[in-house]
Structure formats: C-alpha cells, structure tokens
Short mmCIF file of C-alpha atoms in Angstrom, two decimals:
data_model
loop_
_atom_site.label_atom_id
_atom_site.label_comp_id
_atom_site.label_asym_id
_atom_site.label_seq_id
_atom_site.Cartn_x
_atom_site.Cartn_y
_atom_site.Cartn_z
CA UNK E 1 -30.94 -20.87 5.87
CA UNK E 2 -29.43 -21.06 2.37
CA UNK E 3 -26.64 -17.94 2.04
CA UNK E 4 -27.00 -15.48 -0.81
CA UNK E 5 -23.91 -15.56 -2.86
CA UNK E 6 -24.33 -11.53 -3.70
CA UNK E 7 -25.94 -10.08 -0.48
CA UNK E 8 -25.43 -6.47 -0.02
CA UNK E 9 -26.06 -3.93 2.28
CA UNK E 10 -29.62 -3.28 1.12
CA UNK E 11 -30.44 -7.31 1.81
CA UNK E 12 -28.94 -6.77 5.44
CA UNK E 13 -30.50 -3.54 5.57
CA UNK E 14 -34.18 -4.85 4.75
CA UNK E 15 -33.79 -7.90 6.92
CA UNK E 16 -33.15 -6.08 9.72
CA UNK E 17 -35.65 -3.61 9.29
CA UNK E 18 -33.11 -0.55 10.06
CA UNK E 19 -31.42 1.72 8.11
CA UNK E 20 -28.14 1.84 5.23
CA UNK E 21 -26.63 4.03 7.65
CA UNK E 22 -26.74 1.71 11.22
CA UNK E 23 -25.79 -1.70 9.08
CA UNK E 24 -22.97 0.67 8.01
CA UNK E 25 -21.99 1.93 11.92
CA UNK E 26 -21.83 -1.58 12.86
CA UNK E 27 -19.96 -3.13 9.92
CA UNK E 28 -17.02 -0.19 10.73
CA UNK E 29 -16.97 -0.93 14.44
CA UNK E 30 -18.85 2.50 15.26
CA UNK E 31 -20.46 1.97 18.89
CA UNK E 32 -23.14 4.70 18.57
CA UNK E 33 -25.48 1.43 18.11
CA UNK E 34 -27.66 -0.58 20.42
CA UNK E 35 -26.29 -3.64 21.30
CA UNK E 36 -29.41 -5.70 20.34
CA UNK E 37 -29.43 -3.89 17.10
CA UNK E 38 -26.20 -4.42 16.79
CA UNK E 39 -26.51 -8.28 17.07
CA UNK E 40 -29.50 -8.57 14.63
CA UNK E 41 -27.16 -6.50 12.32
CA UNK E 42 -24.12 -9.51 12.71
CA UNK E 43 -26.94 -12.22 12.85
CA UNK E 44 -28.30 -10.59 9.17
CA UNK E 45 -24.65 -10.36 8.02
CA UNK E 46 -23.77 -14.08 8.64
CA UNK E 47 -27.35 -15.33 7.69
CA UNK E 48 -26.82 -13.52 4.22
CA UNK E 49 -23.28 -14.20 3.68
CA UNK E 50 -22.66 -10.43 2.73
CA UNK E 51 -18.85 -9.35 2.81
CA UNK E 52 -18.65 -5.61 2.47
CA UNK E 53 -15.81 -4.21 1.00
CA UNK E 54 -13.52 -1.77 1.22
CA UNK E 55 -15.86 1.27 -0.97
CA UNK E 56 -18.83 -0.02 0.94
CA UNK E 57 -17.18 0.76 4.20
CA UNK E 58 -16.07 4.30 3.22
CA UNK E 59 -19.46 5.61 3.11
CA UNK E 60 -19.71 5.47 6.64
CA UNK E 61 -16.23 6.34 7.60
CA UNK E 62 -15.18 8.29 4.84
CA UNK E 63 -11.99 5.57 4.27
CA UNK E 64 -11.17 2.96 2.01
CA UNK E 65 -8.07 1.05 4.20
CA UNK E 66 -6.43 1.25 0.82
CA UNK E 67 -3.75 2.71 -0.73
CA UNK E 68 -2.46 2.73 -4.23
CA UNK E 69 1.29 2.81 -5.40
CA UNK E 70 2.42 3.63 -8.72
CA UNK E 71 5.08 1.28 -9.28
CA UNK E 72 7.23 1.92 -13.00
CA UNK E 73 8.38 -1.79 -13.15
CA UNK E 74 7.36 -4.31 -11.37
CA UNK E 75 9.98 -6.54 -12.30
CA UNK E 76 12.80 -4.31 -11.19
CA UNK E 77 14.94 -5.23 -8.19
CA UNK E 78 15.10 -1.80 -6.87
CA UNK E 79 11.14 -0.73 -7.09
CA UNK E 80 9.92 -4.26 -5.52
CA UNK E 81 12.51 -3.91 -2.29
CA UNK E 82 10.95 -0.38 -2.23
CA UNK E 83 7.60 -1.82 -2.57
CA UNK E 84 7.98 -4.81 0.33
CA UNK E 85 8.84 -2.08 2.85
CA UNK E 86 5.50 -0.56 1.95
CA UNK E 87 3.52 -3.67 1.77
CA UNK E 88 4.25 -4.41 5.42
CA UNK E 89 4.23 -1.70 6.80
CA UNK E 90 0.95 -1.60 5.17
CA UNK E 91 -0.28 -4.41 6.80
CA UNK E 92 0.65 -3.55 10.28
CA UNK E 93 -1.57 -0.70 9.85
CA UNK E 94 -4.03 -2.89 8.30
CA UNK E 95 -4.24 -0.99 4.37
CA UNK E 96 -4.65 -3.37 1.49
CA UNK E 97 -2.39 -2.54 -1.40
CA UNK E 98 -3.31 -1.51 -5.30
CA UNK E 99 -0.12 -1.98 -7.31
CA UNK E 100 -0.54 -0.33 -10.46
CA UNK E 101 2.87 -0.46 -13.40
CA UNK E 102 3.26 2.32 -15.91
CA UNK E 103 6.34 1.28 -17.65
CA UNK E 104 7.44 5.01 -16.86
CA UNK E 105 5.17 6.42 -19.82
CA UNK E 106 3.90 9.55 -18.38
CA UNK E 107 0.57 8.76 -20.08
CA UNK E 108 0.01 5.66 -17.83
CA UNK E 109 1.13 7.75 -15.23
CA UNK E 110 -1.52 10.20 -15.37
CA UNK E 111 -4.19 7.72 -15.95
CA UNK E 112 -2.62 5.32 -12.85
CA UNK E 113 -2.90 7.99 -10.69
CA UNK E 114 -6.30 8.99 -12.09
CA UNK E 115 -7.64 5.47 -11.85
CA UNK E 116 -6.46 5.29 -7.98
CA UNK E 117 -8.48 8.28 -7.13
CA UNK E 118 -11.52 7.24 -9.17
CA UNK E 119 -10.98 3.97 -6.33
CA UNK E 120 -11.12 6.37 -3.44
CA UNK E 121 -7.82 5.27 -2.02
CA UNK E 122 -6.81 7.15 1.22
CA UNK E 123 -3.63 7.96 -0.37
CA UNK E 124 -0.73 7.29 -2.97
CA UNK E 125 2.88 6.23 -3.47
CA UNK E 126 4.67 7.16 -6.17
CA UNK E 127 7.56 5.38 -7.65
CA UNK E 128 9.58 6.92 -10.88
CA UNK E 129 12.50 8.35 -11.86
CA UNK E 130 10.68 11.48 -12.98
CA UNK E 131 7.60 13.41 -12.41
CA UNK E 132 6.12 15.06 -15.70
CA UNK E 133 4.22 18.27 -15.49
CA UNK E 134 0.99 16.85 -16.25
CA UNK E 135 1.79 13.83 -13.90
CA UNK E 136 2.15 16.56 -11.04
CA UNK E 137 -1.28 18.39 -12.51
CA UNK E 138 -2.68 15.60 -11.96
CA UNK E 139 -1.67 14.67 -8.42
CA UNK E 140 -2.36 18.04 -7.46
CA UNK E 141 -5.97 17.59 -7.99
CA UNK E 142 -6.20 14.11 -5.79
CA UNK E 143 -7.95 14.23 -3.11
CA UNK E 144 -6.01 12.33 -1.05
CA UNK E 145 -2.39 12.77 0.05
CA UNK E 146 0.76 11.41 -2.13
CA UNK E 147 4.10 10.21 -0.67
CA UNK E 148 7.20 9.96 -3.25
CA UNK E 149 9.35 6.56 -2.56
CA UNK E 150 12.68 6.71 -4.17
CA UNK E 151 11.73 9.42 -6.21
CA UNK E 152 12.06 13.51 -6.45
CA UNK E 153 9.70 16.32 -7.86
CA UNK E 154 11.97 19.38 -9.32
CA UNK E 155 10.15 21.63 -6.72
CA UNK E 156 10.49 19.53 -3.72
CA UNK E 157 6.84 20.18 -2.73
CA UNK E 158 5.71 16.39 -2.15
CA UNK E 159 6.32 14.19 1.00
CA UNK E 160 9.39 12.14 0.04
CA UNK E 161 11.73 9.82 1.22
CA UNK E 162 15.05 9.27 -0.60
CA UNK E 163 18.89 8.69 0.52
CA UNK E 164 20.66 11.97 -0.01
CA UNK E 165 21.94 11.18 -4.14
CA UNK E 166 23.73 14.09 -4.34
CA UNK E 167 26.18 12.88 -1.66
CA UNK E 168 26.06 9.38 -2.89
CA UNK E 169 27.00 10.11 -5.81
CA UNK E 170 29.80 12.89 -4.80
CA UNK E 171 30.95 10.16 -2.52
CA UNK E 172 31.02 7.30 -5.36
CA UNK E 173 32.89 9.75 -8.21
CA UNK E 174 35.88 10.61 -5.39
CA UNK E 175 36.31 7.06 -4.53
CA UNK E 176 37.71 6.15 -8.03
CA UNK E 177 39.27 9.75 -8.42
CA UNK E 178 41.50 8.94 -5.24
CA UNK E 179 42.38 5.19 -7.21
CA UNK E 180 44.02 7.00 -9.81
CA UNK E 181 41.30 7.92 -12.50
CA UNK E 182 41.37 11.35 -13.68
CA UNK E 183 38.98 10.17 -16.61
CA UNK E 184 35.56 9.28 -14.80
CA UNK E 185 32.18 8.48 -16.87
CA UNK E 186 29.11 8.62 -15.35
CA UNK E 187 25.76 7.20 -16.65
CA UNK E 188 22.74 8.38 -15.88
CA UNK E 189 18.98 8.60 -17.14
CA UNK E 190 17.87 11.67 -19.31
CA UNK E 191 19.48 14.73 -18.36
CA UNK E 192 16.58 16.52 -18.46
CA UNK E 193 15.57 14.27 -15.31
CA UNK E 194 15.03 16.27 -12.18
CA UNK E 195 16.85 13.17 -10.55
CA UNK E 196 19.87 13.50 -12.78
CA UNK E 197 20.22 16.93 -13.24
CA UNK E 198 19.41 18.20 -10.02
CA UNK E 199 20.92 15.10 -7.79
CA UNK E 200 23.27 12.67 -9.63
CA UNK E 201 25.44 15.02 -12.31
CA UNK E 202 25.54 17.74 -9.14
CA UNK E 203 27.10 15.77 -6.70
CA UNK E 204 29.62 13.82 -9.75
CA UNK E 205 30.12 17.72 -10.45
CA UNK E 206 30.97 18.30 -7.15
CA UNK E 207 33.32 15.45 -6.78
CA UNK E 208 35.48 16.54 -9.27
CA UNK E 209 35.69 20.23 -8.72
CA UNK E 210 36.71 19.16 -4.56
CA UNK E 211 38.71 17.02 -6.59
CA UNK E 212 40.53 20.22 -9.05
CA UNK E 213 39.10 17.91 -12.65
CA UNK E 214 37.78 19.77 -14.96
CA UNK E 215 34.36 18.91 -15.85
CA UNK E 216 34.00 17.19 -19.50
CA UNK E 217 30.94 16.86 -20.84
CA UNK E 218 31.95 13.67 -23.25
CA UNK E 219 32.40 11.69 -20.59
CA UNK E 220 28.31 12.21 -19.67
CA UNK E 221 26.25 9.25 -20.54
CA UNK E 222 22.24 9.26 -20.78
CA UNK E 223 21.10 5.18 -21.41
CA UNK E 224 17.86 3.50 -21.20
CA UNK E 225 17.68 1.45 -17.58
CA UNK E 226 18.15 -2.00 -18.62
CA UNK E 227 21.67 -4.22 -19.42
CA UNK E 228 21.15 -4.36 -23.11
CA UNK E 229 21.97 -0.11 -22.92
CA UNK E 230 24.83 -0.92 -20.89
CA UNK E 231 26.66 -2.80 -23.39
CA UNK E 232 25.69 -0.35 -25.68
CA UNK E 233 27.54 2.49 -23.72
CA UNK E 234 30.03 0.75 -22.73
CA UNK E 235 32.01 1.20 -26.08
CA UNK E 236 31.48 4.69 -26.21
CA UNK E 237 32.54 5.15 -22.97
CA UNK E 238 35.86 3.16 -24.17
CA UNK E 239 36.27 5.16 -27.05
CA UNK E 240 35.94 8.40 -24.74
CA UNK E 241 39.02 7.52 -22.58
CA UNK E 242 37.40 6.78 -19.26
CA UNK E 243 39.21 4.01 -16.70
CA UNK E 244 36.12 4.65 -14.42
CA UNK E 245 32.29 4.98 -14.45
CA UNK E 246 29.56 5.81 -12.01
CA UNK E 247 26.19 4.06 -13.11
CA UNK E 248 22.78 4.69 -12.52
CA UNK E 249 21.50 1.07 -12.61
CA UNK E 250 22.56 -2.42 -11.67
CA UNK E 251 21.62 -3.74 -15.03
CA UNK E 252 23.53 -0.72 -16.64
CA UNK E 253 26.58 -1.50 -14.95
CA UNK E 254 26.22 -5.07 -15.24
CA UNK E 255 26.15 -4.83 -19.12
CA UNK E 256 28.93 -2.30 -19.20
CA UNK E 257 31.16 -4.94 -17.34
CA UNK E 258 30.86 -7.57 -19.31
CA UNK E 259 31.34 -5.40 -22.37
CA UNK E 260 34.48 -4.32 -20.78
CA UNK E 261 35.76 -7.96 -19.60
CA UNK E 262 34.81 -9.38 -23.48
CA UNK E 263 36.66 -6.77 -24.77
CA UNK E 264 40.11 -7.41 -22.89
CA UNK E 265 39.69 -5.25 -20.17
CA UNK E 266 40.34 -5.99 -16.89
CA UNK E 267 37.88 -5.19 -13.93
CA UNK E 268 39.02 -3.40 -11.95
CA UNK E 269 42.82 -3.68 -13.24
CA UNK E 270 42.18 -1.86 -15.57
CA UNK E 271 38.84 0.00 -15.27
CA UNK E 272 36.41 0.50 -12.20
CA UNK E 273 32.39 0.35 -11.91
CA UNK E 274 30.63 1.38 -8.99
CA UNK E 275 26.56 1.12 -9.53
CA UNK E 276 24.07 2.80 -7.49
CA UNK E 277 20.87 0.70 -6.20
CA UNK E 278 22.79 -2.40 -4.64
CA UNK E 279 20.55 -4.99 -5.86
CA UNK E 280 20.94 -8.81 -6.13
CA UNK E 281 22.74 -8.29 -9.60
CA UNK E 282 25.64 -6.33 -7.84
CA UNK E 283 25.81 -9.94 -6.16
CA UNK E 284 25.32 -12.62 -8.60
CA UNK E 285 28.23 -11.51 -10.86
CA UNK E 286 32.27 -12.04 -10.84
CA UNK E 287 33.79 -10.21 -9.42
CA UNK E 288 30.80 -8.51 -7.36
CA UNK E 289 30.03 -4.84 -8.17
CA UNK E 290 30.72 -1.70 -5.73
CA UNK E 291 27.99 0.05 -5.03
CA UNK E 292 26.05 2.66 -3.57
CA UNK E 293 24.38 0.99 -0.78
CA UNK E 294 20.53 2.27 -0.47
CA UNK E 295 18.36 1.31 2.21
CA UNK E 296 15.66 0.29 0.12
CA UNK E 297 13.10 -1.63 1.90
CA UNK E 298 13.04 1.49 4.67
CA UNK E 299 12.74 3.87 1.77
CA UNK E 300 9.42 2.27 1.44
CA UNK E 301 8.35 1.53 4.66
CA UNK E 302 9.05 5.06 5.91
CA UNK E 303 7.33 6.66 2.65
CA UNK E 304 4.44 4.08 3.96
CA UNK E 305 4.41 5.08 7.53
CA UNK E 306 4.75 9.25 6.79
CA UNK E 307 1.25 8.06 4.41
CA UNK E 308 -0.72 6.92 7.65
CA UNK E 309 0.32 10.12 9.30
CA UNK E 310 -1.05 12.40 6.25
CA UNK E 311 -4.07 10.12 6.01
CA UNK E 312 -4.97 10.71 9.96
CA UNK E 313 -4.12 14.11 9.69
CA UNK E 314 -1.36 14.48 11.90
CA UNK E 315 1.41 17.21 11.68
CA UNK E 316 4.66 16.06 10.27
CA UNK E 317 7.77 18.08 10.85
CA UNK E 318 10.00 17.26 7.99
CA UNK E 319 8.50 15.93 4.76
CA UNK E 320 11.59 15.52 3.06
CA UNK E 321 13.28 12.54 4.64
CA UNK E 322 16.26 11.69 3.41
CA UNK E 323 17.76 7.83 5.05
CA UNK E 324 21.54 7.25 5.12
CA UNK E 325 23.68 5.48 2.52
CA UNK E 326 26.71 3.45 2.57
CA UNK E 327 29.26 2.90 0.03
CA UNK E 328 29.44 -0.86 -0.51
CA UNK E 329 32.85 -2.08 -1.87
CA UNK E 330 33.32 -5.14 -3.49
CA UNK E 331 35.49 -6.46 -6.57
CA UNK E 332 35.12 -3.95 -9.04
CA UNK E 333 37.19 -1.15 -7.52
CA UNK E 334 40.73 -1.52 -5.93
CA UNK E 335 39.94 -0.61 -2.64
#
C-alpha cells in the first residue's frame, strides 16, 4: 500500500476505527491498551507512514522531550562548551534541543524565551551575562521550569550553576598583587551587571583590601566582549598606570595583549594578563594566557541534569550549585 507523505493522527485514528486518545497511549508507550489494538495501531502507523512529533506526543503525556536554551552567541567559545555539556546530557535523557541566539539584546531575550514556551518545551536554559527585569517577568510567567548555565539573576531565585566568580576572581587579582603589581586593572562588562557588580568587582575588591591597596576606581574598565574592545582598552589602561589586568573575556584579553606587545611592552616582563573563561584563544596565542580555569562543559551538563529533576518533579536540595575552579598559569604571568 502506497504511504501518505502527511499522515496524521486523525488518518491512523480513522483507519483503525478507535479513538485520538488510544493512537496517542500507544504512540507514548502507555500500556493501558489491548495488545491487539495496540498492533492494529503500529500496523496503521507503518501502513500510513505517520511520524508524530514531539507536540503531537504531549497531548497524551503532557511532555514535549524538548528543551530550549537561550544561547547569547553561538559563536562564542565559552557559551558552545557550556552548550555541549547540555546537549549530551540531553541526549542521554533522550530531550531534543532548541538553540535559540539573542545577541544579548534583552528584546530577543524576552521574545526567545516567549517563543520557547509558545513550543511547549518542558523547560529552559538560560545563557547571558545578565538578566533584565522584563527578561525575568517574563520567565516568571513560563510554565515550565528554567535553569541558569553560566549565568546569575541579582536575586538568586533561579536554579543555577556557576563556579564561585567571586573567589575566582579574588584569587586571580592576588596572584599578580603577590608578583609585584600594586597597580591592577580589571575589565569587566557593564557595571551595572549583576555578574560584575555583585561577583567580579567584589571579589577584585576583596583581593586588594586582604591585600591593604586602596581601591581606585580609574583602574575599572567596562568593554564590549569581543578583541576589537580589548585593543581599545588596552591604551587606556596604559595611560592609567596599571602593570596588571584581570579580564573578563578571552577575546578581551587577547586584544589587550597584543596592544601591549605592539606597543613595546613586554608580556609578562613587563605587564601581566590573566583572563577568565579558559577557552581555546588562551591557547592559540604566544606566550599562552593565564587564566581562570572554568569547568565549562559540566557547567552545562549539570544545569542540564538539575532540568530533568525540575521537569520530573523531584526535590532538589541546593539550587545554587556552584562547580570548582582552578587557576590556570601559563606565559603571561611570572609564576
């Protein structure tokens, strides 16, 4: 018999004789359905050729299998490690991925997160450096539970798994303090940045007042997260008297090094970079950057795994996992 290219449940339905709701029981695996129903059900579904999908399924069992992740650059190092740990962990628990990129506009943010629901996903990760107030409106009113990867919410009210950045970044700023610098710059995203303010500037705060520096504000730097704004701030950062910087981003510090090294200065003779996410760009350059070492592809697959447990309902005693660092040292800094 010739296959129907667009069967649907109806087709498998009528040719059965029985109702939406039993061609539904059997195509989820329910067993509350006689076996010789069942059968005819499998015989219609070949015969027709239908393929249900994932929406189709959900009526009966109220899920999807799939989970949407709000990714703010797809091409970034950092985000995709984050985003294989989820992917595979996904798959072991048998969830099909939507990837959705918003650029970090808080606009495409909202709609993203919007458009995921609309889906009927089981549940969301969110990627970002920032959570807006309307972005948080708006996963408020999901219906469907939302893990942070890599990512904090001023409040601390979402499920979120991180490294501990106040630490890292404590632990980063006394490094170079105990080579010799008294003049460390550190570059972050905007201050107003739950992530920076809260995380980052606290713990290089904290470094230098276990340290007895005074804190001065002109040696604060808010860039754009790409190289192009590191060589950018790397002059200013010159021109403010700092032998040492803490950086956000790979591509920051990468941009601020070569500004440095074109401009007569020796790395790390002279001045020392340590960089925070650890990517393949901390690698691929000479000398190799220091960095705060981030267990990326966990971040994700743990944010992934604490997902399944919200979506099944199951009681989770810490929501706010936070995954060890390590302090990677390579050729930028003395020691």
């Amino acid at each position: 018999m010739q296959k129907k290219s667009s069967a649907t449940i109806y087709d498998v339905a009528h040719r059965v004789g029985v109702s939406l709701a039993t061609v539904s029981r059997v195509v989820n695996g329910n067993n509350n359905v006689r076996e010789s129903t069942k059968r005819k059900v499998l015989d219609a579904i070949e015969e027709l050729g239908y393929h249900p999908n994932a929406v189709a399924r959900g009526l009966a069992s109220k899920k999807t299998t799939t989970i949407g992740v709000v990714m703010p650059d797809v091409t970034d190092m950092y985000y995709s490690e984050l985003a294989r740990g989820i992917d595979d962990v996904a798959n072991m628990y048998h969830y099909d991925v939507l990837l959705t990129n918003t650029d970090e506009d808080p606009v495409r943010e909202t709609m993203a997160v919007n458009n995921l629901a609309s889906k009927q996903v089981d549940g969301i990760i969110f990627m970002g450096n920032e959570l807006e107030r309307e972005v948080l409106n708006t996963i408020a009113g999901v219906d469907a539970p939302v893990v942070l990867a890599g990512s904090v919410d001023g409040e601390g009210k979402l499920p979120s798994v991180n490294i501990d950045y106040v630490e890292a970044i404590k632990e980063a700023t006394t490094t170079v303090i105990k080579n010799g610098h008294d003049r460390v710059a550190i570059v972050t995203g905007p201050v107003t940045h739950a992530i920076n303010s809260l995380h980052r500037i606290f713990g290089y705060k904290a470094a230098l007042e276990e340290m007895q520096i005074a804190f001065d504000d002109t040696l604060l730097f808010a860039t754009h997260q790409d190289y192009s704004a590191g060589l950018q701030v790397a002059e200013k950062i010159v021109s403010a008297g700092a032998t040492a910087v803490i950086a956000y981003d790979d591509e920051v510090a990468v941009g601020i090094m070569n500004y440095l090294r074109d401009n007569g200065k020796k790395v790390p003779e002279d001045f020392e970079i340590i960089t925070s996410n650890d990517t393949k760009f901390t690698l691929v350059t000479r000398p190799e950057v220091t960095s705060i070492g981030q267990p990326k592809y966990d971040i994700g697959a743990v944010a992934m795994r604490m997902l399944t447990k919200l979506m099944n309902n199951e009681i989770i005693d810490d929501t706010q996992i936070k995954l060890p660092h390590t302090l990677e040292r390579r050729g930028t800094t003395r020691n």
